[in-house]
Amino acid sequence: MIRKLFDFHGGVNLRQHKKETTQHPVQTAALPKRLILPLHQHIGHPAEPVVAVGDKVFKSQLIARPVSDISAAVHASSSGKVVDICEHDIPHPSGLKAPCIIIETDGFDRSRRESVRTHNLNDLSPAQIRNIIHQAGIVGLGGAGFPATIKLNPGDKKVETLIINGAECEPYITCDEMLIREQAVEIIEGVLIMRQALQASRCVIAIENRKFKTLDIMNKMVARSGYDFIEVVAVPTVYPAGGEKQLIQVITGQEVPSQGLPIDIGVVCQNIATAYAACRAVEHGEPLISRYVTIAGSVVKPRNLEVRIGTPISDLIEQCGGNRQTLSKLIIGGPMMGFALHNDDVPVVKTTNCILVNSVIADVPLPSRSVSAMPCIRCGACADACPMNLLPQQLYWYAKAKDFDKVQEYDLFDCIECGCCDYVCPSHIPLVQYYRFAKTEIWNQEREKQFADYSRQRHEFHNYRLEREKQEREARHKQKRAEVTGQKDGDSKQAAIQAALERVRQKREQSAVKPKNTDNLTTEQQQLIAEVEARRAKKTTIKNKH
Ligand code: SF4
Ligand code: SF4
């Protein structure tokens, strides 16, 4: 079937530089002496260590558990001993350190085989699939590193199309292309797993139309599988056709709404390497402990390696014949959307797809230019190139003027930082740098505002607590005073009055008691008593007169 494809606005044609790294089969990188495993390799909450310094660990053993649904487990990528849990440099544009578990490998690469559990897809519910993928620490391997299960849980929304993104549109990066060539069967298994988790109606595997060999392999494998709901689509080789929103538009003709998600239009997009990782987890019981990585640029042997997560990048550069002494620049990711590293003693993490090496001897041709910026001439070329239909020139003006309200009005947060505007700008203005600066400033202001709100709430609660304690203290004092002075209030006072009245009544009754032995008297005895009473009465009268 020939599928109708759609255009997206803008984009640029770039020299691909992909031949060098697709000439050789993928090799397994050498086992490093030391693995550096950051607790935070994904978007969301960092994982929590479940091992301590001195512990021996097996390959694939859980060493840090996810603390929430938006978190990802970390596993030992080889056997050895935990020698430290400390702050270490990580691959991040900030150059900051982050908590990592350091494992000294023992060279045996031993797994605890009995812990490996495989599953039959037909027996699994969508929730069970998500749970396996969550426990395996799988995150989106296309770049952002969002825990994979989040996108595999559509809630009550219907998923029409699952798009598997195999369109690597950035120059130099070829790890997904090599993965398709070498692991096509397992990728299809992964697609079936994801389809079942999402209950999606159809699946589209998107590959760039210039990757003839790769397209041919995948087409044959899909045809052999016999699944008519899986379709391979050759998408145009225009940068950034591999961007999630652009790819969805090319395949479905629909635009993801501004600030919205693909699921809002019934689409879920997953990277091809994520599908492969899902297959390894569900069908082979393997957590995510390695991935394909492209090592390109100024190295003697540019190629793709299967690399254990946590391997120092310096080891990989040496394995590919790079010279650490002559390094001038290291880029993680592609030349358009990647970021420069501050040093090479950082590990490969789950989202590392490419290491682009630049040396002082052989400069790698990069699309970005190092020419000095000149004033904007309002040519509009940036707006023509923007795949998100933004106005890059306006964004630039307002970011430069630090007018952060205005820059948001022009949809700064829809910018995917693809760099197309930079690339075409005749004045060589580093536009994306301005957008990143503005985004960081806005996030900082937001954080400061949240902190101020939090501080105010804490202050108000502090005052409320002091007042409450004061009232409780006063109530306790009052009660104590009442107990000491015998003062009682309310019911206890009333009860005391009643008791006193009762005592008076009883006394009265006692005083009204008749004298004993006065019943059944004889007439003589009654007369005698009457005479005695008469005498007493007479005596009392005389006494009163005196
Ligand atoms: S491409 Fe550069 S010079 Fe042209 S309008 Fe945009 S920012 Fe200005
Ligand atoms: S970097 Fe942002 S503004 Fe520039 S072209 Fe890409 S999406 Fe548009």
Coordinates of N, CA and C in Angstrom, one line a residue, residues 191-355:
V191 N 7.2 -4.0 19.0 CA 6.0 -3.2 18.5 C 4.8 -3.9 19.0
L192 N 4.8 -5.3 18.9 CA 3.6 -6.0 19.3 C 3.3 -5.8 20.8
I193 N 4.4 -5.8 21.6 CA 4.2 -5.6 23.1 C 3.6 -4.2 23.3
M194 N 4.2 -3.2 22.7 CA 3.6 -1.9 22.9 C 2.2 -1.7 22.4
R195 N 1.9 -2.4 21.3 CA 0.5 -2.3 20.7 C -0.4 -2.9 21.7
Q196 N 0.0 -4.1 22.3 CA -0.9 -4.7 23.3 C -1.1 -3.8 24.6
A197 N 0.0 -3.2 25.0 CA -0.1 -2.3 26.2 C -1.1 -1.1 25.9
L198 N -1.1 -0.6 24.7 CA -1.9 0.5 24.3 C -3.2 0.2 23.7
Q199 N -3.4 -1.1 23.3 CA -4.6 -1.6 22.6 C -4.7 -0.7 21.3
A200 N -3.6 -0.4 20.6 CA -3.6 0.4 19.5 C -4.2 -0.3 18.3
S201 N -4.9 0.5 17.4 CA -5.5 -0.2 16.2 C -4.5 -0.5 15.2
R202 N -3.5 0.4 15.0 CA -2.5 0.1 13.9 C -1.1 0.6 14.3
C203 N -0.1 0.1 13.7 CA 1.3 0.5 14.0 C 2.0 0.9 12.7
V204 N 2.8 2.0 12.8 CA 3.5 2.5 11.7 C 5.0 2.6 12.1
I205 N 5.9 1.9 11.4 CA 7.3 2.1 11.6 C 7.8 3.1 10.6
A206 N 8.4 4.2 11.1 CA 8.8 5.3 10.2 C 10.3 5.3 10.1
I207 N 10.8 5.2 8.8 CA 12.2 5.2 8.5 C 12.5 6.2 7.4
E208 N 13.6 6.9 7.4 CA 13.8 7.9 6.4 C 14.0 7.3 5.0
N209 N 13.5 8.0 4.0 CA 13.5 7.4 2.6 C 14.9 7.2 2.0
R210 N 15.9 7.8 2.6 CA 17.2 7.6 2.0 C 17.9 6.4 2.6
K211 N 17.4 5.7 3.6 CA 18.0 4.6 4.2 C 17.5 3.3 3.5
F212 N 17.9 3.1 2.3 CA 17.4 2.1 1.4 C 17.5 0.7 2.0
K213 N 18.8 0.4 2.5 CA 19.0 -1.0 3.0 C 18.2 -1.2 4.2
T214 N 18.1 -0.3 5.1 CA 17.4 -0.4 6.3 C 15.9 -0.6 6.0
L215 N 15.4 0.2 5.1 CA 13.9 0.1 4.7 C 13.6 -1.3 4.2
D216 N 14.6 -1.8 3.4 CA 14.4 -3.1 2.7 C 14.3 -4.2 3.8
I217 N 15.2 -4.1 4.8 CA 15.3 -5.2 5.8 C 14.0 -5.1 6.6
M218 N 13.5 -4.0 7.0 CA 12.3 -3.9 7.8 C 11.1 -4.3 7.0
N219 N 11.0 -3.9 5.8 CA 9.9 -4.3 4.9 C 9.8 -5.8 4.8
K220 N 10.9 -6.4 4.6 CA 10.9 -7.9 4.5 C 10.5 -8.6 5.8
M221 N 11.0 -8.1 6.9 CA 10.6 -8.7 8.2 C 9.2 -8.5 8.5
V222 N 8.6 -7.3 8.2 CA 7.2 -7.1 8.5 C 6.3 -8.0 7.6
A223 N 6.7 -8.1 6.4 CA 6.0 -9.0 5.4 C 6.0 -10.4 5.9
R224 N 7.2 -10.8 6.4 CA 7.4 -12.2 6.9 C 6.5 -12.5 8.2
S225 N 6.4 -11.4 9.0 CA 5.6 -11.6 10.2 C 4.1 -11.8 10.0
G226 N 3.6 -11.3 8.9 CA 2.2 -11.5 8.5 C 1.2 -10.6 9.2
Y227 N 1.7 -9.7 10.0 CA 0.8 -8.8 10.8 C 0.4 -7.6 9.8
D228 N -0.8 -7.6 9.4 CA -1.2 -6.6 8.5 C -1.5 -5.2 9.1
F229 N -1.5 -5.2 10.5 CA -1.7 -3.9 11.1 C -0.4 -3.2 11.3
I230 N 0.7 -3.8 10.9 CA 2.0 -3.1 11.0 C 2.4 -2.6 9.6
E231 N 2.8 -1.4 9.5 CA 3.1 -0.8 8.2 C 4.5 -0.1 8.3
V232 N 5.3 -0.3 7.3 CA 6.6 0.5 7.2 C 6.4 1.7 6.3
V233 N 6.8 2.9 6.8 CA 6.6 4.1 6.0 C 7.9 4.8 5.8
A234 N 8.2 5.1 4.6 CA 9.5 5.8 4.2 C 9.1 7.3 4.3
V235 N 9.7 8.0 5.3 CA 9.4 9.5 5.4 C 10.5 10.3 4.8
P236 N 10.2 11.5 4.4 CA 11.2 12.4 3.7 C 12.4 12.6 4.6
T237 N 13.6 12.7 3.9 CA 14.8 13.0 4.7 C 15.0 14.5 4.8
V238 N 14.2 15.1 5.6 CA 14.3 16.5 5.9 C 14.4 16.7 7.4
Y239 N 15.4 17.5 7.8 CA 15.5 17.8 9.2 C 14.5 18.8 9.7
P240 N 13.7 18.6 10.7 CA 13.7 17.5 11.7 C 12.5 16.6 11.5
A241 N 12.4 15.8 10.5 CA 11.3 14.9 10.2 C 11.2 13.9 11.4
G242 N 12.3 13.6 12.1 CA 12.3 12.6 13.1 C 11.8 13.2 14.5
G243 N 11.5 14.5 14.5 CA 10.9 15.1 15.7 C 9.5 14.6 15.9
E244 N 9.1 14.4 17.1 CA 7.8 13.7 17.4 C 6.7 14.4 16.7
K245 N 6.6 15.7 16.9 CA 5.4 16.4 16.3 C 5.4 16.4 14.8
Q246 N 6.6 16.6 14.2 CA 6.7 16.6 12.8 C 6.4 15.2 12.2
L247 N 6.9 14.2 12.8 CA 6.7 12.8 12.3 C 5.2 12.5 12.3
I248 N 4.5 12.9 13.4 CA 3.1 12.7 13.5 C 2.3 13.4 12.4
Q249 N 2.8 14.6 12.1 CA 2.1 15.4 11.1 C 2.4 14.8 9.7
V250 N 3.6 14.3 9.4 CA 3.9 13.7 8.1 C 3.0 12.5 7.9
I251 N 2.9 11.7 9.0 CA 2.2 10.4 8.8 C 0.6 10.5 8.9
T252 N 0.2 11.3 9.8 CA -1.3 11.4 10.0 C -1.9 12.6 9.3
G253 N -1.1 13.7 9.1 CA -1.7 14.9 8.6 C -2.3 15.8 9.7
Q254 N -2.2 15.3 10.9 CA -2.7 16.0 12.1 C -1.6 16.7 12.9
E255 N -2.0 17.9 13.4 CA -1.0 18.6 14.2 C -1.3 18.4 15.7
V256 N -0.3 18.1 16.5 CA -0.4 18.0 17.9 C -0.7 19.4 18.4
P257 N -1.8 19.6 19.2 CA -2.1 21.0 19.7 C -1.0 21.6 20.5
S258 N -0.9 23.0 20.4 CA 0.1 23.7 21.2 C -0.1 23.3 22.7
Q259 N 1.0 23.0 23.3 CA 1.0 22.6 24.7 C 0.3 21.3 25.0
G260 N -0.1 20.6 23.9 CA -0.9 19.3 24.0 C 0.1 18.1 23.9
L261 N -0.6 16.9 23.8 CA 0.2 15.7 23.7 C -0.3 14.9 22.5
P262 N 0.5 14.0 21.9 CA 0.0 13.2 20.8 C -1.2 12.4 21.1
I263 N -1.3 12.0 22.4 CA -2.5 11.1 22.7 C -3.8 11.9 22.6
D264 N -3.7 13.3 22.6 CA -4.9 14.1 22.4 C -5.5 13.9 21.0
I265 N -4.6 13.5 20.1 CA -5.2 13.2 18.7 C -5.1 11.7 18.4
G266 N -5.1 10.9 19.5 CA -5.1 9.4 19.3 C -3.8 8.8 18.8
V267 N -2.7 9.4 19.0 CA -1.4 8.9 18.6 C -0.4 8.8 19.7
V268 N 0.3 7.7 19.7 CA 1.5 7.5 20.6 C 2.7 7.3 19.8
C269 N 3.8 8.0 20.1 CA 5.0 7.8 19.3 C 6.1 7.3 20.3
Q270 N 6.7 6.2 19.9 CA 7.8 5.6 20.7 C 9.0 5.4 19.8
N271 N 10.2 5.5 20.4 CA 11.4 5.3 19.6 C 11.7 3.9 19.3
I272 N 12.4 3.6 18.2 CA 12.6 2.2 17.8 C 13.4 1.4 18.8
A273 N 14.4 2.1 19.4 CA 15.3 1.4 20.4 C 14.5 1.1 21.7
T274 N 13.4 1.9 22.0 CA 12.6 1.6 23.2 C 11.8 0.4 22.9
A275 N 11.3 0.2 21.6 CA 10.6 -1.0 21.3 C 11.5 -2.3 21.5
Y276 N 12.7 -2.1 21.0 CA 13.7 -3.2 21.2 C 13.9 -3.6 22.7
A277 N 14.1 -2.5 23.5 CA 14.3 -2.7 24.9 C 13.1 -3.4 25.6
A278 N 11.9 -3.0 25.1 CA 10.6 -3.6 25.7 C 10.6 -5.1 25.4
C279 N 11.1 -5.5 24.2 CA 11.1 -6.9 23.8 C 12.1 -7.6 24.7
R280 N 13.3 -7.1 24.9 CA 14.3 -7.7 25.8 C 13.7 -7.9 27.2
A281 N 13.0 -6.9 27.7 CA 12.5 -7.0 29.0 C 11.4 -8.1 29.1
V282 N 10.4 -8.0 28.2 CA 9.2 -8.9 28.3 C 9.5 -10.3 27.9
E283 N 10.3 -10.5 26.8 CA 10.5 -11.8 26.3 C 11.7 -12.5 26.8
H284 N 12.7 -11.7 27.3 CA 13.9 -12.3 27.8 C 14.2 -12.0 29.3
G285 N 13.4 -11.2 29.9 CA 13.6 -10.9 31.3 C 14.8 -10.0 31.6
E286 N 15.2 -9.2 30.6 CA 16.4 -8.4 30.7 C 16.1 -6.9 31.0
P287 N 16.6 -6.4 32.1 CA 16.4 -4.9 32.3 C 17.3 -4.1 31.3
L288 N 17.1 -2.8 31.2 CA 17.9 -2.0 30.3 C 19.3 -1.7 30.9
I289 N 20.2 -2.4 30.4 CA 21.6 -2.3 30.9 C 22.6 -1.9 29.8
S290 N 22.1 -1.9 28.5 CA 23.0 -1.5 27.4 C 22.2 -0.9 26.3
R291 N 22.9 -0.2 25.4 CA 22.2 0.4 24.3 C 23.2 0.6 23.1
Y292 N 22.7 0.8 21.9 CA 23.6 1.1 20.8 C 24.0 2.6 20.9
V293 N 25.3 2.9 20.6 CA 25.7 4.3 20.6 C 26.6 4.5 19.4
T294 N 26.4 5.6 18.7 CA 27.3 6.0 17.6 C 28.4 6.8 18.1
I295 N 29.7 6.4 17.7 CA 30.8 7.2 18.1 C 31.4 7.7 16.7
A296 N 31.2 9.0 16.5 CA 31.6 9.6 15.2 C 32.5 10.8 15.3
G297 N 32.9 11.3 14.2 CA 33.8 12.5 14.2 C 35.2 12.2 14.1
S298 N 36.0 12.9 14.8 CA 37.5 12.7 14.7 C 38.0 11.5 15.4
V299 N 37.6 10.4 15.0 CA 38.2 9.1 15.6 C 38.6 8.2 14.4
V300 N 39.6 7.4 14.6 CA 40.1 6.5 13.6 C 39.0 5.6 13.1
K301 N 38.3 5.0 14.0 CA 37.3 4.0 13.6 C 35.9 4.4 14.1
P302 N 35.2 5.3 13.3 CA 33.9 5.7 13.6 C 32.9 4.5 13.4
R303 N 32.1 4.3 14.4 CA 31.2 3.1 14.3 C 30.1 3.1 15.4
N304 N 29.3 2.1 15.4 CA 28.3 1.9 16.5 C 28.8 0.8 17.4
L305 N 28.6 1.0 18.6 CA 29.0 0.0 19.6 C 27.8 -0.3 20.5
E306 N 27.7 -1.6 20.9 CA 26.7 -1.9 22.0 C 27.4 -1.6 23.3
V307 N 26.9 -0.6 24.0 CA 27.7 -0.1 25.2 C 26.9 -0.4 26.5
R308 N 27.6 -0.9 27.5 CA 26.9 -1.0 28.8 C 26.6 0.4 29.4
I309 N 25.4 0.6 29.9 CA 25.1 1.9 30.6 C 26.1 2.0 31.7
G310 N 26.7 3.2 31.8 CA 27.7 3.5 32.9 C 29.1 3.5 32.4
T311 N 29.3 3.1 31.2 CA 30.7 3.0 30.6 C 31.2 4.5 30.5
P312 N 32.4 4.7 30.9 CA 33.0 6.1 30.7 C 33.2 6.4 29.2
I313 N 32.8 7.6 28.8 CA 32.9 8.0 27.4 C 34.4 8.0 27.0
S314 N 35.3 8.3 27.9 CA 36.7 8.3 27.5 C 37.1 6.9 27.1
D315 N 36.6 5.8 27.6 CA 36.9 4.5 27.2 C 36.5 4.2 25.8
L316 N 35.3 4.7 25.4 CA 34.8 4.5 24.1 C 35.6 5.3 23.0
I317 N 36.0 6.5 23.4 CA 36.8 7.3 22.4 C 38.1 6.6 22.1
E318 N 38.7 6.0 23.2 CA 40.0 5.3 23.0 C 39.7 4.0 22.1
Q319 N 38.6 3.3 22.4 CA 38.3 2.1 21.6 C 38.2 2.4 20.1
C320 N 37.7 3.6 19.8 CA 37.4 3.9 18.4 C 38.6 4.7 17.9
G321 N 39.8 4.7 18.6 CA 41.0 5.2 18.0 C 41.0 6.8 18.1
G322 N 40.3 7.3 19.1 CA 40.3 8.7 19.3 C 41.5 9.1 20.2
N323 N 42.0 10.3 20.1 CA 43.1 10.7 20.9 C 42.6 11.8 21.9
R324 N 42.6 11.4 23.2 CA 42.0 12.2 24.2 C 42.8 13.5 24.4
Q325 N 44.1 13.5 24.0 CA 45.0 14.6 24.2 C 44.6 15.7 23.2
T326 N 44.1 15.3 22.0 CA 43.8 16.3 21.0 C 42.4 16.7 20.9
L327 N 41.6 16.3 21.9 CA 40.1 16.6 21.8 C 39.9 18.1 21.9
S328 N 39.0 18.7 21.0 CA 38.7 20.1 21.2 C 37.3 20.3 21.6
K329 N 36.4 19.3 21.2 CA 35.0 19.5 21.6 C 34.4 18.1 21.6
L330 N 33.5 17.9 22.6 CA 32.7 16.6 22.6 C 31.3 17.0 22.6
I331 N 30.5 16.4 21.7 CA 29.1 16.7 21.7 C 28.3 15.4 22.0
I332 N 27.4 15.5 22.8 CA 26.5 14.3 23.1 C 25.2 14.6 22.3
G333 N 24.8 13.6 21.4 CA 23.7 13.8 20.5 C 24.3 14.3 19.2
G334 N 23.4 14.9 18.4 CA 23.8 15.3 17.1 C 24.3 16.8 17.1
P335 N 24.8 17.3 16.0 CA 25.3 18.6 15.9 C 24.2 19.7 16.0
M336 N 23.0 19.3 15.7 CA 21.9 20.3 15.8 C 21.3 20.5 17.2
M337 N 21.0 19.4 17.8 CA 20.3 19.4 19.1 C 21.1 18.9 20.2
G338 N 22.3 18.5 20.0 CA 23.2 17.9 21.0 C 23.7 19.1 21.9
F339 N 24.5 18.6 22.9 CA 25.1 19.6 23.8 C 26.6 19.3 24.0
A340 N 27.4 20.3 24.3 CA 28.8 20.1 24.5 C 29.1 19.6 25.9
L341 N 30.1 18.7 26.0 CA 30.5 18.2 27.3 C 31.6 19.0 27.9
H342 N 31.7 19.0 29.2 CA 32.8 19.7 29.8 C 34.1 18.9 30.0
N343 N 33.9 17.5 30.1 CA 35.0 16.6 30.1 C 34.5 15.2 29.7
D344 N 35.5 14.3 29.5 CA 35.1 13.0 28.9 C 35.0 11.9 30.0
D345 N 35.2 12.3 31.3 CA 35.0 11.3 32.4 C 33.6 11.3 32.9
V346 N 32.7 11.1 31.9 CA 31.3 11.0 32.2 C 30.8 9.7 31.6
P347 N 29.7 9.1 32.2 CA 29.3 7.8 31.6 C 28.3 7.9 30.5
V348 N 28.2 6.9 29.8 CA 27.0 6.7 28.8 C 25.8 6.4 29.7
V349 N 24.7 7.2 29.4 CA 23.5 6.9 30.2 C 22.4 6.4 29.2
K350 N 21.2 6.1 29.7 CA 20.2 5.5 28.9 C 19.8 6.3 27.7
T351 N 20.0 7.6 27.7 CA 19.6 8.5 26.6 C 20.8 8.9 25.7
T352 N 21.9 8.3 25.9 CA 23.1 8.7 25.1 C 23.0 7.9 23.7
N353 N 22.7 8.6 22.7 CA 22.7 7.9 21.4 C 23.9 8.2 20.5
C354 N 24.6 9.3 20.8 CA 25.7 9.6 19.9 C 26.8 10.4 20.6
I355 N 28.1 10.1 20.4 CA 29.2 10.9 20.9 C 29.9 11.4 19.7

